[in-house]
CSV table of C-alpha atoms in Angstrom, one decimal:
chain,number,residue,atom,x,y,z
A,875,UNK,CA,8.1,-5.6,98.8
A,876,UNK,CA,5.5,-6.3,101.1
A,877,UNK,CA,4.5,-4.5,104.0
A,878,UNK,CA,5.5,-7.7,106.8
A,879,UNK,CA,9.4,-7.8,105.0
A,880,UNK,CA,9.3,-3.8,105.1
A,881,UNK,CA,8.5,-4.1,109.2
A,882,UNK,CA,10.7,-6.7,109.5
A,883,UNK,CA,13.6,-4.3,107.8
A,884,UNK,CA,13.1,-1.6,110.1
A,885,UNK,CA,13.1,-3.9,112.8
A,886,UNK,CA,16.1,-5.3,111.8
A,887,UNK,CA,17.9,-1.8,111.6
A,888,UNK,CA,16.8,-1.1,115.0
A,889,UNK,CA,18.5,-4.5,116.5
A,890,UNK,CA,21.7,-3.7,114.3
A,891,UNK,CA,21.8,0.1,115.5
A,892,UNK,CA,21.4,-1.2,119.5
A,893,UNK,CA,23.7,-4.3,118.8
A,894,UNK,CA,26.2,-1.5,117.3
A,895,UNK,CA,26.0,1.1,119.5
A,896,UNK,CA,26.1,-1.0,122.9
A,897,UNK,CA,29.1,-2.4,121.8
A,898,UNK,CA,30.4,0.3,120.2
A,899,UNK,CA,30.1,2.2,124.0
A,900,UNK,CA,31.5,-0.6,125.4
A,901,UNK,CA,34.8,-0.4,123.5
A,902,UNK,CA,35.1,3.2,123.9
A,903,UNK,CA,34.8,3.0,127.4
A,904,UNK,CA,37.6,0.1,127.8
A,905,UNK,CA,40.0,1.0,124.6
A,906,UNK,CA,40.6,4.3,125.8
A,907,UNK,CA,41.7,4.0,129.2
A,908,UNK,CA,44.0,0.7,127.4
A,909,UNK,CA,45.3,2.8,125.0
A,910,UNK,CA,46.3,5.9,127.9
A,911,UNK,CA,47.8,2.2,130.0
A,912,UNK,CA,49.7,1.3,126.9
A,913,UNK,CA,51.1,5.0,126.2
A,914,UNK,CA,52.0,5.4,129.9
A,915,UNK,CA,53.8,1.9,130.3
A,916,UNK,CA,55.6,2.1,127.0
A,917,UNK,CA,59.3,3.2,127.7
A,918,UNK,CA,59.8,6.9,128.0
A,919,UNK,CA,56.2,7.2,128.6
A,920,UNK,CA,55.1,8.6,131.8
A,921,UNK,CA,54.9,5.8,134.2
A,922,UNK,CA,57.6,3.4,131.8
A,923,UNK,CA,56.5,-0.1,132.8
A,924,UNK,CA,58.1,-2.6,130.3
A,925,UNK,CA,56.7,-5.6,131.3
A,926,UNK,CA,53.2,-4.7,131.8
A,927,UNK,CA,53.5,-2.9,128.4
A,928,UNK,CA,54.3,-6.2,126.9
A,929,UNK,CA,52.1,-8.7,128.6
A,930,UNK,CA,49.3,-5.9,127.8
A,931,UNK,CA,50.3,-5.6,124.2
A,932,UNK,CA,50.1,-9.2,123.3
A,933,UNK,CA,47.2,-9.6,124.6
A,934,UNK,CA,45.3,-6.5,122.7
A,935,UNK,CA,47.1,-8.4,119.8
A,936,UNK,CA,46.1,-11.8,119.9
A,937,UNK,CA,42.6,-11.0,120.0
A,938,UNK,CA,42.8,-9.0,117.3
A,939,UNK,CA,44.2,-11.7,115.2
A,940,UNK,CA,41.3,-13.9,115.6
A,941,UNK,CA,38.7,-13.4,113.1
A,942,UNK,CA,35.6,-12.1,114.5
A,943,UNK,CA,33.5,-15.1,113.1
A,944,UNK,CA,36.0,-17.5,114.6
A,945,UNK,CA,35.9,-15.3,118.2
A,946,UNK,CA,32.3,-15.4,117.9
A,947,UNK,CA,31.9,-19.4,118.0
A,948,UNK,CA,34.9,-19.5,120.9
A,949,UNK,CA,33.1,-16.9,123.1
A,950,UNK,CA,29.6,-18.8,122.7
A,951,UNK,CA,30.0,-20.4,126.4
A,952,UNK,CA,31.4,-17.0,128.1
A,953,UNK,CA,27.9,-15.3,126.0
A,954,UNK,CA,25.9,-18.1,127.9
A,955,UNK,CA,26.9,-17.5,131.1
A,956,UNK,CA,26.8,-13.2,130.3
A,957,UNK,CA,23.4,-12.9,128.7
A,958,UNK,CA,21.7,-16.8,128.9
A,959,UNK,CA,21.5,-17.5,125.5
A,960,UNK,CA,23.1,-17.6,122.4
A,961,UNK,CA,20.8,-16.0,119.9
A,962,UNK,CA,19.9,-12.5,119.7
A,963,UNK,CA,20.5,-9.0,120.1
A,964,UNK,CA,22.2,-9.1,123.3
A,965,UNK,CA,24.2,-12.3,122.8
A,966,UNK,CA,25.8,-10.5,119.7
A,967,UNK,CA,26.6,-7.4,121.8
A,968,UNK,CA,29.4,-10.0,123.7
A,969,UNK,CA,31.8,-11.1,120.7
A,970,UNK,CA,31.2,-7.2,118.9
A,971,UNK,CA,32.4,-5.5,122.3
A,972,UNK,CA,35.5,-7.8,122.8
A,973,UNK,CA,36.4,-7.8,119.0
A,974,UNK,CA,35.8,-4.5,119.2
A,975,UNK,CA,37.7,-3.2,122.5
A,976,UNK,CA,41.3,-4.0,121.3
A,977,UNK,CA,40.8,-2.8,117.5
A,978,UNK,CA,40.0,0.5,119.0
A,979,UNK,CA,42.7,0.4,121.9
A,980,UNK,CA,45.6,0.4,119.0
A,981,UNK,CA,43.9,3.2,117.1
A,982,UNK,CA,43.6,5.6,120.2
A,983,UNK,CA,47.2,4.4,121.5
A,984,UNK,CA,48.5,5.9,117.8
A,985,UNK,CA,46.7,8.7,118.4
A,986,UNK,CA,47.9,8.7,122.3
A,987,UNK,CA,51.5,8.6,120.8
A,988,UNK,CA,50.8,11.6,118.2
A,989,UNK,CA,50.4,14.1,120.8
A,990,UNK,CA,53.6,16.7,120.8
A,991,UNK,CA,55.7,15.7,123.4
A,992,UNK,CA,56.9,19.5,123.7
A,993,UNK,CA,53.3,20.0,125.4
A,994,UNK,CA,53.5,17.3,127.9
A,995,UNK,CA,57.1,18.4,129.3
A,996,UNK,CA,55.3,21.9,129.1
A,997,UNK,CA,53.3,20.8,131.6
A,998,UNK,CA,55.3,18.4,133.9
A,999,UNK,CA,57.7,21.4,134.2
A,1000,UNK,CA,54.3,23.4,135.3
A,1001,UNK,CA,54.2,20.7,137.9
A,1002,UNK,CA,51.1,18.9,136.9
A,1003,UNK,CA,50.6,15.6,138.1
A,1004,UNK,CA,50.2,12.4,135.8
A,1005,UNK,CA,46.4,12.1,135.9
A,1006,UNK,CA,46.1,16.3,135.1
A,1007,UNK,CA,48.6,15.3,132.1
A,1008,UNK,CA,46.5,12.7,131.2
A,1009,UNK,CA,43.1,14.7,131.2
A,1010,UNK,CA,44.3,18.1,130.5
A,1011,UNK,CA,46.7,17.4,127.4
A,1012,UNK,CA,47.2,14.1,126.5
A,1013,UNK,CA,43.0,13.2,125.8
A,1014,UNK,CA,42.1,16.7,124.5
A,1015,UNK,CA,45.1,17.2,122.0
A,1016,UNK,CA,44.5,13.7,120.9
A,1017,UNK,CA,40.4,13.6,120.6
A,1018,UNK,CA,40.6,14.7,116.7
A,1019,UNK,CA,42.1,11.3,116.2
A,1020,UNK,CA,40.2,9.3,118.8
A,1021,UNK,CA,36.8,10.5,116.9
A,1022,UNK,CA,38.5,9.2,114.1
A,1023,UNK,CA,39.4,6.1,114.8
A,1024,UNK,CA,36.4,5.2,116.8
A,1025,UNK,CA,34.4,6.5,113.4
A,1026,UNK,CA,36.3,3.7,111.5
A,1027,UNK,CA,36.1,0.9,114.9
A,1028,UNK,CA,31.8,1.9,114.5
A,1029,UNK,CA,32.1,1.0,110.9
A,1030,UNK,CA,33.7,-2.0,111.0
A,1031,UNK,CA,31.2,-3.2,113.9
A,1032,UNK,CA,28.5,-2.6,111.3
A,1033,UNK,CA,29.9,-5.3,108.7
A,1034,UNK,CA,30.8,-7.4,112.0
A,1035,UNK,CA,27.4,-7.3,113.0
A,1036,UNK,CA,26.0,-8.3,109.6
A,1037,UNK,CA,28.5,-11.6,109.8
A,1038,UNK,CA,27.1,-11.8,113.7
A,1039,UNK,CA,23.1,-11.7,112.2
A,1040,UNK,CA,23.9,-14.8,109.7
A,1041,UNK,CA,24.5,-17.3,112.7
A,1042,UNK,CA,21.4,-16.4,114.7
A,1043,UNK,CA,22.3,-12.5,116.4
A,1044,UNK,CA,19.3,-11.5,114.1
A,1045,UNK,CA,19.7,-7.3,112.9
A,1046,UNK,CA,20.5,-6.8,108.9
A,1047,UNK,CA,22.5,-9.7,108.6
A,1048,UNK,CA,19.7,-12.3,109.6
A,1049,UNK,CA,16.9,-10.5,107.3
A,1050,UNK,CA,19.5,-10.9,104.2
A,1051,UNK,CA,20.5,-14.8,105.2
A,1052,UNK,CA,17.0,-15.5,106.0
A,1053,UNK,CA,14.6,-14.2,104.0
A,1054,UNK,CA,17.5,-13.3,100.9
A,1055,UNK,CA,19.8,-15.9,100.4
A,1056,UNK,CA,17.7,-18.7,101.3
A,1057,UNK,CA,14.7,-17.6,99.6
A,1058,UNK,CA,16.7,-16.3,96.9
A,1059,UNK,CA,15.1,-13.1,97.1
A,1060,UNK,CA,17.4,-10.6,95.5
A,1061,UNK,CA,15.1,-7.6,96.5
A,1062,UNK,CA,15.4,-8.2,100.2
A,1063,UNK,CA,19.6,-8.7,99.6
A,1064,UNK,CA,19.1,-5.2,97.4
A,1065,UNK,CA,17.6,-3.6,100.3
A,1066,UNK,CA,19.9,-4.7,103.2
A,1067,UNK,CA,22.8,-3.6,101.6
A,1068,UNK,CA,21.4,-0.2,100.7
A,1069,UNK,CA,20.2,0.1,104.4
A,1070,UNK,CA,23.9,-0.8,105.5
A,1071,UNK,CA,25.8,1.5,103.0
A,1072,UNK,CA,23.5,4.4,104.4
A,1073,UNK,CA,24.1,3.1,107.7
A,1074,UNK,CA,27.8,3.5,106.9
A,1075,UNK,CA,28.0,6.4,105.3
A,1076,UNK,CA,26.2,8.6,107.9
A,1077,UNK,CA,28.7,7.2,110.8
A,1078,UNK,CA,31.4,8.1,108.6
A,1079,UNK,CA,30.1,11.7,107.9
A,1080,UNK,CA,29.1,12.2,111.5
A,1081,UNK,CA,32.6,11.4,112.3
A,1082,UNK,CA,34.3,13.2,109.6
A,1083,UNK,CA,32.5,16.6,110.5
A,1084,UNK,CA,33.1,15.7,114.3
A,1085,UNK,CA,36.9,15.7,113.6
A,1086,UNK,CA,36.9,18.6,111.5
A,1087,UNK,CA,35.1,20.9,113.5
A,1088,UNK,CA,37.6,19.9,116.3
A,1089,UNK,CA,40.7,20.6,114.1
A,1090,UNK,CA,39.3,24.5,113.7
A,1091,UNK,CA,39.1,25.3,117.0
């Protein structure tokens, strides 16, 4: 393998890590505070809203029932008017948060829903108010499984973000379409899917030692 295709692998991890990891903070940041919305308006939860539970839920479901490559050619006009363009690093980061966002909102709202209920009317008979409940027991008994299920949201971003670099979102994906499949260079394919199962496997590990370390305490 030459020196240009070995530059042009790292640079390619380097735009798949940023195109992950923006996204990836992007879905964190708006799935959790969904899944605590969806937990709390759910009947019996804290602040039962039926209604708003429902409209909310359907939503979060019909955009996860879209495949991502078919949300990622329906979002190309909402990309445009975001980043400008709709090629790149940063146009990708658009259809990976927002196929993203709701994957991960269902995933926290299980592990939301996990959480002993003995400890939360522990501590509305203490007198706490929602928002203590909320920070105090419902986020730290349930961050095990939120690692957890962000760990698997990050690794299915990765294989998203391949599809995302075969249209034009360059990263991993474009190197293996571009200079792999239609140059029928199998060393180039060999490489990018070694890079992406490492890429994998350390996210899962990292996660999987996160959660476990949590559990001991």
């Amino acid at each position: 393998m030459s020196p240009q295709m070995i530059e042009r692998l790292w640079r390619a991890l380097f735009d798949t890590v940023q195109m992950v990891g923006l996204s990836a903070l992007i879905a964190l940041l708006v799935g959790v505070p969904l899944a605590v919305l969806l937990v709390m308006s759910q009947p019996g939860g804290l602040t039962p809203a039926p209604k708003l539970h429902r409209a909310l839920g359907s939503v979060i479901n019909g955009f996860r029932a879209i495949p991502f490559i078919v949300l990622l050619v329906a979002l190309l006009p909402v990309t445009r008017f975001l980043t400008g363009t709709t090629i790149g690093v940063w146009a990708a980061i658009v259809p990976l948060a927002i196929s993203a966002t709701p994957f991960f909102a269902r995933i926290a709202e299980v592990s939301l829903r996990e959480v002993d209920k003995g400890l939360i009317e522990a501590a509305q008979a203490m007198g706490c108010r929602r928002r203590h409940i909320v920070t105090h027991v419902l986020l730290p008994e349930a961050l095990p499984g939120l690692i957890g299920g962000f760990t698997i949201t990050v690794v299915t971003m990765i294989g998203a973000s391949a599809m995302a670099g075969a249209v034009g979102a360059g990263g991993l994906g474009d190197v293996a379409m571009r200079y792999g499949y239609q140059r029928f260079d199998t060393t180039v394919m060999a490489a990018v899917i070694v890079i992406l199962i490492a890429l994998v496997t350390l996210v899962q590990v990292a996660g999987d030692l996160a959660v476990r370390r949590l559990k001991a305490r």
